[in-house]
mmCIF file of C-alpha atoms in Angstrom:
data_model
loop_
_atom_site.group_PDB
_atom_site.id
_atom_site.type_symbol
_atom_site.label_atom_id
_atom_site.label_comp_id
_atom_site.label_asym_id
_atom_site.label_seq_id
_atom_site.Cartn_x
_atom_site.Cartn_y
_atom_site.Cartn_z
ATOM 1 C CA UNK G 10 -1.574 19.587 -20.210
ATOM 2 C CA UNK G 11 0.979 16.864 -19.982
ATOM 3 C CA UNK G 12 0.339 12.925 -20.636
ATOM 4 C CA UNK G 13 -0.700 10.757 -18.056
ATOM 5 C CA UNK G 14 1.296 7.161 -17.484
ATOM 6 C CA UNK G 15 0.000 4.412 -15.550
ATOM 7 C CA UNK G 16 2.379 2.230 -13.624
ATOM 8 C CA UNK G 17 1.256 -0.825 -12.310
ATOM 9 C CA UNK G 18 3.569 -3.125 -10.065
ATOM 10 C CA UNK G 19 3.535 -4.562 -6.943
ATOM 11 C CA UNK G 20 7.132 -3.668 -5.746
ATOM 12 C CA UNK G 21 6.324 -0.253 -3.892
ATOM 13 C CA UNK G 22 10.249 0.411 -4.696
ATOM 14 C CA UNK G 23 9.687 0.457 -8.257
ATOM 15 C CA UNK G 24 7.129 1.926 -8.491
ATOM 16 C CA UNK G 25 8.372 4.703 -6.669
ATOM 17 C CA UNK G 26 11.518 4.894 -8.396
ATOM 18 C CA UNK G 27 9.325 5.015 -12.144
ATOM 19 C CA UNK G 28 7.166 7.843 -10.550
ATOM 20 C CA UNK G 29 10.021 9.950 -9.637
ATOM 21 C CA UNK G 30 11.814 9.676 -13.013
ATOM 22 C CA UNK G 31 8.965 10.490 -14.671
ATOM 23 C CA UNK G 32 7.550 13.136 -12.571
ATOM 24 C CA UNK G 33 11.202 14.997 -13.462
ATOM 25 C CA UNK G 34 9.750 14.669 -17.388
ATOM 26 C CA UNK G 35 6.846 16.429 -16.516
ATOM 27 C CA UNK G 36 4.369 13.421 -16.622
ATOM 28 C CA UNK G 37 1.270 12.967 -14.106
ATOM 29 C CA UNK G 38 1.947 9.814 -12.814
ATOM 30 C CA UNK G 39 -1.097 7.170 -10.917
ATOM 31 C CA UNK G 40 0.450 4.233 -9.505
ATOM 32 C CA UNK G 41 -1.340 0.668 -9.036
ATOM 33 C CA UNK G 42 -0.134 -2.143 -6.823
ATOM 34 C CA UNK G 43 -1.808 -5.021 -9.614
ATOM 35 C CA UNK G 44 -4.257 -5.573 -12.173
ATOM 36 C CA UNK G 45 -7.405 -5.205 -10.236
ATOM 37 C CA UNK G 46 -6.194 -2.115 -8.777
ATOM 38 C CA UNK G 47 -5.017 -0.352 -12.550
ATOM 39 C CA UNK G 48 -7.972 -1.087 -14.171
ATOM 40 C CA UNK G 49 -9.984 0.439 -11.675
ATOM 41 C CA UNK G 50 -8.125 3.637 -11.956
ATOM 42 C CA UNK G 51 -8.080 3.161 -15.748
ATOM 43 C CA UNK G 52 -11.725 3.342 -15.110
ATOM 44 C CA UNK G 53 -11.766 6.937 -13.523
ATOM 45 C CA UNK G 54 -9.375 8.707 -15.629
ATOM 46 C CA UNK G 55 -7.548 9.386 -19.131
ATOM 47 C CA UNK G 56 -4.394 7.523 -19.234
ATOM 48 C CA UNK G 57 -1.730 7.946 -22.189
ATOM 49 C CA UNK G 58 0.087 5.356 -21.469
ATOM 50 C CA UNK G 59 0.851 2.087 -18.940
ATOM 51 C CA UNK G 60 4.036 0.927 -17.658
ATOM 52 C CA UNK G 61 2.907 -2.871 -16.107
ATOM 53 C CA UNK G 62 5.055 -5.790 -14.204
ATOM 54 C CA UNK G 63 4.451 -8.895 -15.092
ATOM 55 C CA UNK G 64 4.424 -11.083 -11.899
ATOM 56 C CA UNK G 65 1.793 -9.694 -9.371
ATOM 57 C CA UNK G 66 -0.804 -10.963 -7.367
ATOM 58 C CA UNK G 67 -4.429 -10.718 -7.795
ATOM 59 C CA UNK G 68 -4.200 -9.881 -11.731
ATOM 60 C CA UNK G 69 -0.729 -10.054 -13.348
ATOM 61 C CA UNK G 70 0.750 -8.566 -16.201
ATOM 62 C CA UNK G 71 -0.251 -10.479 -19.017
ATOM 63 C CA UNK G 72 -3.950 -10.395 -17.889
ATOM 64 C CA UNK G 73 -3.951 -6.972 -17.320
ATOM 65 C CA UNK G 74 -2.702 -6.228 -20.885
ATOM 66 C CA UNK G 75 -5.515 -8.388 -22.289
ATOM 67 C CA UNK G 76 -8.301 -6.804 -20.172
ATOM 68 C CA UNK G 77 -6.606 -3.292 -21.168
ATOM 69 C CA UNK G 78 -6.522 -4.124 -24.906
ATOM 70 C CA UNK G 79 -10.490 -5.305 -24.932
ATOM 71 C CA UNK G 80 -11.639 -2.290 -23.541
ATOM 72 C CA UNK G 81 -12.512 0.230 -26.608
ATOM 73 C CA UNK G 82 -11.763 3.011 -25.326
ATOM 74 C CA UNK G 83 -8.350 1.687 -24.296
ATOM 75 C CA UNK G 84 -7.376 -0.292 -27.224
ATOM 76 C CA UNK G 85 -5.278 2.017 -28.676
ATOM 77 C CA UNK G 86 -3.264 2.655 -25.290
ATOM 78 C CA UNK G 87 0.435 2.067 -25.620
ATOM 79 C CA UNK G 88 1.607 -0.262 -22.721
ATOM 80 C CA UNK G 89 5.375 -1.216 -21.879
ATOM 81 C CA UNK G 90 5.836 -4.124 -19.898
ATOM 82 C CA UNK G 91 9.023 -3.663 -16.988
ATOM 83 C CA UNK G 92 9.239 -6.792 -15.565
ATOM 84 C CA UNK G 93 11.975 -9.804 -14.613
ATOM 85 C CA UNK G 94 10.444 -11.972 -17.081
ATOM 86 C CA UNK G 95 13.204 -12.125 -19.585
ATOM 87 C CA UNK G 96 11.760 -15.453 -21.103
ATOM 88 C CA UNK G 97 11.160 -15.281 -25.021
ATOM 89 C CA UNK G 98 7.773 -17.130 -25.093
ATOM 90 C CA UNK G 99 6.626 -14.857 -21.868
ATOM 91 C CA UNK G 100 7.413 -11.683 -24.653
ATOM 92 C CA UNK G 101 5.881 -13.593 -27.478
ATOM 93 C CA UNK G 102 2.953 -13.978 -25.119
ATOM 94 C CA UNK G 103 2.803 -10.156 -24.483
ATOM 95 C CA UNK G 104 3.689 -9.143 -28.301
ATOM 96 C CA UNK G 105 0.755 -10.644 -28.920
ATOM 97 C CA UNK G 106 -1.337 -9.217 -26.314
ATOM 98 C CA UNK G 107 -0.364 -5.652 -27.233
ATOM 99 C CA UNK G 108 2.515 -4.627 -25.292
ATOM 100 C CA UNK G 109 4.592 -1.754 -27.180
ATOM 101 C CA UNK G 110 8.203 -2.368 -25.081
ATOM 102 C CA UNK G 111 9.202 -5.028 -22.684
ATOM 103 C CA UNK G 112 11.514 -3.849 -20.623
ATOM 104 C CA UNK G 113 14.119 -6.004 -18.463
ATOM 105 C CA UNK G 114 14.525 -5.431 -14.352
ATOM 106 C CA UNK G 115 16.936 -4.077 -13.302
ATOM 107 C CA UNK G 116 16.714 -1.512 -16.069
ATOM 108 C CA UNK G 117 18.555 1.995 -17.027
ATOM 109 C CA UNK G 118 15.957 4.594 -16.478
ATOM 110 C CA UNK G 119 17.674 6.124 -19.937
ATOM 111 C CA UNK G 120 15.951 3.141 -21.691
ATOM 112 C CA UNK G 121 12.756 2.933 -20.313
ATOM 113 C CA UNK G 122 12.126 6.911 -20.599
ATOM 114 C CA UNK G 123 13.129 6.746 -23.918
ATOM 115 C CA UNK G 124 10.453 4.248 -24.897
ATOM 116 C CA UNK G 125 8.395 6.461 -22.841
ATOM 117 C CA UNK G 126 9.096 9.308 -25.040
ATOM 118 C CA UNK G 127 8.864 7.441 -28.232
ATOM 119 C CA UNK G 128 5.295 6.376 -27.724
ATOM 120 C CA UNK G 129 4.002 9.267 -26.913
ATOM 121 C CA UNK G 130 5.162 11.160 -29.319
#
């Protein structure tokens, strides 16, 4: 059975694009349009992995990882965070919160599948 990967963002585009790429990989893919949204579907099924945005409405990024991270049975979880947010105290901030990757927009889908590939390994 292949791995599951979450994406969360609110940018129907992107997530979209993500879903495609890794659907190629052979990855199930749920998709989430913000927080409140992914960790209600984080509720319902196994997830391997979560690619998150930053900057959504509702629940963003940041808050998201957080409420991921202090759930036990998620806690080990690898999330990459694909977001605009370039800012070095903004990745600081998510370092600390648990994030695996952060991940610049616009991206190369060659980088982001190959942290995809390298946490789930």
């Amino acid at each position: 059975m292949g791995k599951t990967v979450l994406i969360v963002d609110d940018s129907m585009s992107i997530r979209q694009l993500v879903k495609a790429t890794l659907l190629t990989k052979g990855y199930t893919v749920v998709d989430a349009c913000d927080g409140v949204d992914a960790l209600q579907k984080l509720g319902s099924q196994r997830v391997n992995l979560v690619i998150s945005d930053v900057n959504m409405p509702n629940m963003d990024g940041i808050t998201l990882l957080k409420a991921i991270k202090a759930k036990p049975e998620h806690r080990f979880t690898p999330v990459i965070m694909l977001t605009t947010e370039s800012q070095e105290g903004m990745k600081r901030e998510g370092q600390a919160a648990g994030a695996k990757a952060w991940i610049v927009k616009p991206f190369q889908l060659e980088l982001m599948l190959a942290a995809v590939e390298k946490l789930l390994m």
